[in-house]
JSON list of C-alpha atoms in Angstrom, two decimals:
[
{"chain": "A", "resi": 1, "resn": "MET", "atom": "CA", "xyz": [7.48, 28.29, -38.35]},
{"chain": "A", "resi": 2, "resn": "GLY", "atom": "CA", "xyz": [5.85, 27.03, -35.14]},
{"chain": "A", "resi": 3, "resn": "ARG", "atom": "CA", "xyz": [4.74, 23.55, -34.27]},
{"chain": "A", "resi": 4, "resn": "LYS", "atom": "CA", "xyz": [1.02, 23.05, -33.70]},
{"chain": "A", "resi": 5, "resn": "LEU", "atom": "CA", "xyz": [0.23, 22.38, -30.05]},
{"chain": "A", "resi": 6, "resn": "ASP", "atom": "CA", "xyz": [-3.16, 20.69, -29.98]},
{"chain": "A", "resi": 7, "resn": "LYS", "atom": "CA", "xyz": [-4.52, 21.05, -26.43]},
{"chain": "A", "resi": 8, "resn": "GLU", "atom": "CA", "xyz": [-7.21, 18.50, -27.25]},
{"chain": "A", "resi": 9, "resn": "LEU", "atom": "CA", "xyz": [-4.56, 15.76, -27.24]},
{"chain": "A", "resi": 10, "resn": "ILE", "atom": "CA", "xyz": [-4.02, 16.29, -23.51]},
{"chain": "A", "resi": 11, "resn": "LYS", "atom": "CA", "xyz": [-6.24, 13.78, -21.70]},
{"chain": "A", "resi": 12, "resn": "GLU", "atom": "CA", "xyz": [-5.67, 15.07, -18.17]},
{"chain": "A", "resi": 13, "resn": "SER", "atom": "CA", "xyz": [-7.64, 18.01, -16.82]},
{"chain": "A", "resi": 14, "resn": "GLU", "atom": "CA", "xyz": [-5.92, 21.18, -15.63]},
{"chain": "A", "resi": 15, "resn": "GLU", "atom": "CA", "xyz": [-6.63, 20.08, -12.04]},
{"chain": "A", "resi": 16, "resn": "GLU", "atom": "CA", "xyz": [-5.15, 16.61, -12.58]},
{"chain": "A", "resi": 17, "resn": "LEU", "atom": "CA", "xyz": [-1.98, 18.15, -14.01]},
{"chain": "A", "resi": 18, "resn": "GLU", "atom": "CA", "xyz": [-1.77, 20.58, -11.07]},
{"chain": "A", "resi": 19, "resn": "GLU", "atom": "CA", "xyz": [-2.05, 17.64, -8.67]},
{"chain": "A", "resi": 20, "resn": "LEU", "atom": "CA", "xyz": [0.68, 15.73, -10.50]},
{"chain": "A", "resi": 21, "resn": "LEU", "atom": "CA", "xyz": [2.93, 18.80, -10.30]},
{"chain": "A", "resi": 22, "resn": "ARG", "atom": "CA", "xyz": [2.24, 19.20, -6.57]},
{"chain": "A", "resi": 23, "resn": "LYS", "atom": "CA", "xyz": [3.13, 15.57, -5.86]},
{"chain": "A", "resi": 24, "resn": "GLU", "atom": "CA", "xyz": [6.17, 15.27, -8.14]},
{"chain": "A", "resi": 25, "resn": "LYS", "atom": "CA", "xyz": [9.49, 15.17, -6.31]},
{"chain": "A", "resi": 26, "resn": "ASP", "atom": "CA", "xyz": [11.86, 14.68, -9.26]},
{"chain": "A", "resi": 27, "resn": "ALA", "atom": "CA", "xyz": [12.76, 18.00, -10.91]},
{"chain": "A", "resi": 28, "resn": "ARG", "atom": "CA", "xyz": [13.18, 16.41, -14.34]},
{"chain": "A", "resi": 29, "resn": "VAL", "atom": "CA", "xyz": [9.74, 14.84, -14.32]},
{"chain": "A", "resi": 30, "resn": "TYR", "atom": "CA", "xyz": [8.27, 18.04, -12.86]},
{"chain": "A", "resi": 31, "resn": "ARG", "atom": "CA", "xyz": [9.62, 20.04, -15.84]},
{"chain": "A", "resi": 32, "resn": "ARG", "atom": "CA", "xyz": [8.20, 17.51, -18.30]},
{"chain": "A", "resi": 33, "resn": "ILE", "atom": "CA", "xyz": [4.73, 17.63, -16.73]},
{"chain": "A", "resi": 34, "resn": "ARG", "atom": "CA", "xyz": [4.92, 21.42, -16.48]},
{"chain": "A", "resi": 35, "resn": "VAL", "atom": "CA", "xyz": [5.43, 21.66, -20.25]},
{"chain": "A", "resi": 36, "resn": "ILE", "atom": "CA", "xyz": [2.20, 19.71, -20.75]},
{"chain": "A", "resi": 37, "resn": "TYR", "atom": "CA", "xyz": [0.43, 21.80, -18.10]},
{"chain": "A", "resi": 38, "resn": "LEU", "atom": "CA", "xyz": [1.45, 25.03, -19.84]},
{"chain": "A", "resi": 39, "resn": "ILE", "atom": "CA", "xyz": [0.33, 23.75, -23.24]},
{"chain": "A", "resi": 40, "resn": "LYS", "atom": "CA", "xyz": [-3.02, 22.91, -21.64]},
{"chain": "A", "resi": 41, "resn": "THR", "atom": "CA", "xyz": [-3.49, 26.19, -19.77]},
{"chain": "A", "resi": 42, "resn": "MET", "atom": "CA", "xyz": [-1.96, 28.90, -21.96]},
{"chain": "A", "resi": 43, "resn": "GLU", "atom": "CA", "xyz": [-4.25, 30.89, -24.24]},
{"chain": "A", "resi": 44, "resn": "LYS", "atom": "CA", "xyz": [-2.06, 30.43, -27.34]},
{"chain": "A", "resi": 45, "resn": "PRO", "atom": "CA", "xyz": [0.76, 28.12, -26.31]},
{"chain": "A", "resi": 46, "resn": "LYS", "atom": "CA", "xyz": [4.08, 28.51, -28.08]},
{"chain": "A", "resi": 47, "resn": "LEU", "atom": "CA", "xyz": [6.94, 26.11, -27.44]},
{"chain": "A", "resi": 48, "resn": "LYS", "atom": "CA", "xyz": [9.52, 28.88, -27.32]},
{"chain": "A", "resi": 49, "resn": "GLU", "atom": "CA", "xyz": [7.65, 30.72, -24.55]},
{"chain": "A", "resi": 50, "resn": "ILE", "atom": "CA", "xyz": [6.92, 27.50, -22.66]},
{"chain": "A", "resi": 51, "resn": "ALA", "atom": "CA", "xyz": [10.59, 26.48, -22.83]},
{"chain": "A", "resi": 52, "resn": "GLU", "atom": "CA", "xyz": [11.66, 29.88, -21.46]},
{"chain": "A", "resi": 53, "resn": "ARG", "atom": "CA", "xyz": [9.18, 29.61, -18.57]},
{"chain": "A", "resi": 54, "resn": "VAL", "atom": "CA", "xyz": [10.33, 26.10, -17.68]},
{"chain": "A", "resi": 55, "resn": "GLY", "atom": "CA", "xyz": [14.02, 26.90, -18.14]},
{"chain": "A", "resi": 56, "resn": "ILE", "atom": "CA", "xyz": [14.77, 24.52, -21.00]},
{"chain": "A", "resi": 57, "resn": "VAL", "atom": "CA", "xyz": [15.51, 24.90, -24.71]},
{"chain": "A", "resi": 58, "resn": "LYS", "atom": "CA", "xyz": [12.71, 24.80, -27.28]},
{"chain": "A", "resi": 59, "resn": "LYS", "atom": "CA", "xyz": [13.95, 21.49, -28.71]},
{"chain": "A", "resi": 60, "resn": "THR", "atom": "CA", "xyz": [13.64, 19.83, -25.31]},
{"chain": "A", "resi": 61, "resn": "ALA", "atom": "CA", "xyz": [10.12, 21.20, -24.83]},
{"chain": "A", "resi": 62, "resn": "PHE", "atom": "CA", "xyz": [9.18, 19.73, -28.20]},
{"chain": "A", "resi": 63, "resn": "GLU", "atom": "CA", "xyz": [10.74, 16.40, -27.17]},
{"chain": "A", "resi": 64, "resn": "TYR", "atom": "CA", "xyz": [8.58, 16.32, -24.01]},
{"chain": "A", "resi": 65, "resn": "TRP", "atom": "CA", "xyz": [5.47, 17.14, -26.05]},
{"chain": "A", "resi": 66, "resn": "ASP", "atom": "CA", "xyz": [6.36, 14.40, -28.52]},
{"chain": "A", "resi": 67, "resn": "TRP", "atom": "CA", "xyz": [6.90, 11.88, -25.70]},
{"chain": "A", "resi": 68, "resn": "TYR", "atom": "CA", "xyz": [3.52, 12.84, -24.24]},
{"chain": "A", "resi": 69, "resn": "LYS", "atom": "CA", "xyz": [1.74, 12.41, -27.59]},
{"chain": "A", "resi": 70, "resn": "LYS", "atom": "CA", "xyz": [3.30, 8.96, -28.01]},
{"chain": "A", "resi": 71, "resn": "GLY", "atom": "CA", "xyz": [2.65, 7.57, -24.54]},
{"chain": "A", "resi": 72, "resn": "GLY", "atom": "CA", "xyz": [0.74, 9.95, -22.33]},
{"chain": "A", "resi": 73, "resn": "ILE", "atom": "CA", "xyz": [1.78, 11.20, -18.90]},
{"chain": "A", "resi": 74, "resn": "ASP", "atom": "CA", "xyz": [3.44, 7.87, -17.98]},
{"chain": "A", "resi": 75, "resn": "ASN", "atom": "CA", "xyz": [5.86, 8.35, -20.87]},
{"chain": "A", "resi": 76, "resn": "LEU", "atom": "CA", "xyz": [7.22, 11.46, -19.09]},
{"chain": "A", "resi": 77, "resn": "LYS", "atom": "CA", "xyz": [8.18, 9.57, -15.95]},
{"chain": "A", "resi": 78, "resn": "LEU", "atom": "CA", "xyz": [11.65, 8.16, -15.36]},
{"chain": "A", "resi": 79, "resn": "LYS", "atom": "CA", "xyz": [12.20, 4.51, -16.16]},
{"chain": "A", "resi": 80, "resn": "TYR", "atom": "CA", "xyz": [15.38, 4.18, -14.08]},
{"chain": "A", "resi": 81, "resn": "LYS", "atom": "CA", "xyz": [14.95, 1.58, -11.35]},
{"chain": "A", "resi": 82, "resn": "GLY", "atom": "CA", "xyz": [18.24, 2.11, -9.57]},
{"chain": "A", "resi": 83, "resn": "ARG", "atom": "CA", "xyz": [21.12, -0.19, -8.93]},
{"chain": "A", "resi": 84, "resn": "LYS", "atom": "CA", "xyz": [20.68, -3.53, -7.16]},
{"chain": "A", "resi": 85, "resn": "PRO", "atom": "CA", "xyz": [21.57, -3.11, -3.46]},
{"chain": "A", "resi": 86, "resn": "ARG", "atom": "CA", "xyz": [24.96, -4.48, -2.41]},
{"chain": "A", "resi": 87, "resn": "LEU", "atom": "CA", "xyz": [23.42, -6.10, 0.68]},
{"chain": "A", "resi": 88, "resn": "SER", "atom": "CA", "xyz": [20.19, -8.09, 0.86]},
{"chain": "A", "resi": 89, "resn": "GLU", "atom": "CA", "xyz": [17.30, -6.91, 3.04]},
{"chain": "A", "resi": 90, "resn": "GLU", "atom": "CA", "xyz": [18.22, -9.57, 5.61]},
{"chain": "A", "resi": 91, "resn": "GLU", "atom": "CA", "xyz": [21.85, -8.42, 5.66]},
{"chain": "A", "resi": 92, "resn": "ILE", "atom": "CA", "xyz": [20.81, -4.79, 6.06]},
{"chain": "A", "resi": 93, "resn": "ASP", "atom": "CA", "xyz": [18.52, -5.75, 8.96]},
{"chain": "A", "resi": 94, "resn": "LYS", "atom": "CA", "xyz": [21.32, -7.72, 10.61]},
{"chain": "A", "resi": 95, "resn": "PHE", "atom": "CA", "xyz": [23.70, -4.77, 10.13]},
{"chain": "A", "resi": 96, "resn": "LYS", "atom": "CA", "xyz": [21.17, -2.35, 11.67]},
{"chain": "A", "resi": 97, "resn": "GLU", "atom": "CA", "xyz": [20.73, -4.64, 14.67]},
{"chain": "A", "resi": 98, "resn": "ARG", "atom": "CA", "xyz": [24.49, -4.78, 15.18]},
{"chain": "A", "resi": 99, "resn": "ALA", "atom": "CA", "xyz": [24.74, -1.01, 14.71]},
{"chain": "A", "resi": 100, "resn": "LYS", "atom": "CA", "xyz": [22.43, -0.51, 17.70]},
{"chain": "A", "resi": 101, "resn": "GLU", "atom": "CA", "xyz": [25.26, -1.85, 19.86]},
{"chain": "A", "resi": 102, "resn": "GLY", "atom": "CA", "xyz": [27.49, 0.81, 18.39]},
{"chain": "A", "resi": 103, "resn": "PHE", "atom": "CA", "xyz": [30.61, 0.95, 16.26]},
{"chain": "A", "resi": 104, "resn": "GLU", "atom": "CA", "xyz": [33.72, 3.02, 16.90]},
{"chain": "A", "resi": 105, "resn": "SER", "atom": "CA", "xyz": [34.06, 4.15, 13.28]},
{"chain": "A", "resi": 106, "resn": "LEU", "atom": "CA", "xyz": [32.96, 3.68, 9.70]},
{"chain": "A", "resi": 107, "resn": "LYS", "atom": "CA", "xyz": [36.11, 1.62, 9.22]},
{"chain": "A", "resi": 108, "resn": "GLU", "atom": "CA", "xyz": [34.98, -0.77, 11.98]},
{"chain": "A", "resi": 109, "resn": "MET", "atom": "CA", "xyz": [31.56, -1.05, 10.28]},
{"chain": "A", "resi": 110, "resn": "GLN", "atom": "CA", "xyz": [33.27, -1.75, 6.98]},
{"chain": "A", "resi": 111, "resn": "GLU", "atom": "CA", "xyz": [35.39, -4.52, 8.55]},
{"chain": "A", "resi": 112, "resn": "TRP", "atom": "CA", "xyz": [32.35, -6.05, 10.30]},
{"chain": "A", "resi": 113, "resn": "ILE", "atom": "CA", "xyz": [30.43, -6.19, 6.97]},
{"chain": "A", "resi": 114, "resn": "LYS", "atom": "CA", "xyz": [33.45, -7.79, 5.29]},
{"chain": "A", "resi": 115, "resn": "GLU", "atom": "CA", "xyz": [33.73, -10.46, 8.02]},
{"chain": "A", "resi": 116, "resn": "GLU", "atom": "CA", "xyz": [30.00, -11.08, 8.40]},
{"chain": "A", "resi": 117, "resn": "PHE", "atom": "CA", "xyz": [28.86, -11.03, 4.75]},
{"chain": "A", "resi": 118, "resn": "ASN", "atom": "CA", "xyz": [32.14, -11.31, 2.82]},
{"chain": "A", "resi": 119, "resn": "LYS", "atom": "CA", "xyz": [31.26, -8.10, 0.95]},
{"chain": "A", "resi": 120, "resn": "GLU", "atom": "CA", "xyz": [33.33, -4.99, 0.54]},
{"chain": "A", "resi": 121, "resn": "LEU", "atom": "CA", "xyz": [31.50, -1.69, 0.77]},
{"chain": "A", "resi": 122, "resn": "SER", "atom": "CA", "xyz": [32.97, 1.78, 0.71]},
{"chain": "A", "resi": 123, "resn": "THR", "atom": "CA", "xyz": [32.79, 3.91, 3.84]},
{"chain": "A", "resi": 124, "resn": "ASN", "atom": "CA", "xyz": [30.75, 6.40, 1.75]},
{"chain": "A", "resi": 125, "resn": "THR", "atom": "CA", "xyz": [28.07, 3.75, 1.16]},
{"chain": "A", "resi": 126, "resn": "ILE", "atom": "CA", "xyz": [28.05, 2.80, 4.83]},
{"chain": "A", "resi": 127, "resn": "SER", "atom": "CA", "xyz": [27.88, 6.45, 5.84]},
{"chain": "A", "resi": 128, "resn": "TYR", "atom": "CA", "xyz": [24.87, 6.95, 3.54]},
{"chain": "A", "resi": 129, "resn": "TRP", "atom": "CA", "xyz": [22.92, 4.37, 5.58]}
]
């Protein structure tokens, strides 16, 4: 028993979906939009075939379709905003200015941040910057 995939529910044109796919940088969101794109563009779309093409299971493809029907393309995008930065923008700017003078090591950077801002950051975090 297959689930009915009503192409008419997709508000975006084929071209708009192609543009969204071209611009999308997050692989998870790309897969979600691609499911909708394939439903829109396939002659007789079937979730099983779409899932195989996208590299996901049929249940996940149905989930994406369901999310789309409930909230449109925006409902497929990630809601995660990220963690609050450990240093403020001003502190980061001050650190970058000091870094222009040079540090001997990540450890020295770590100690400078501790003394200057009274904050402890891992050397991994500092290295990431």
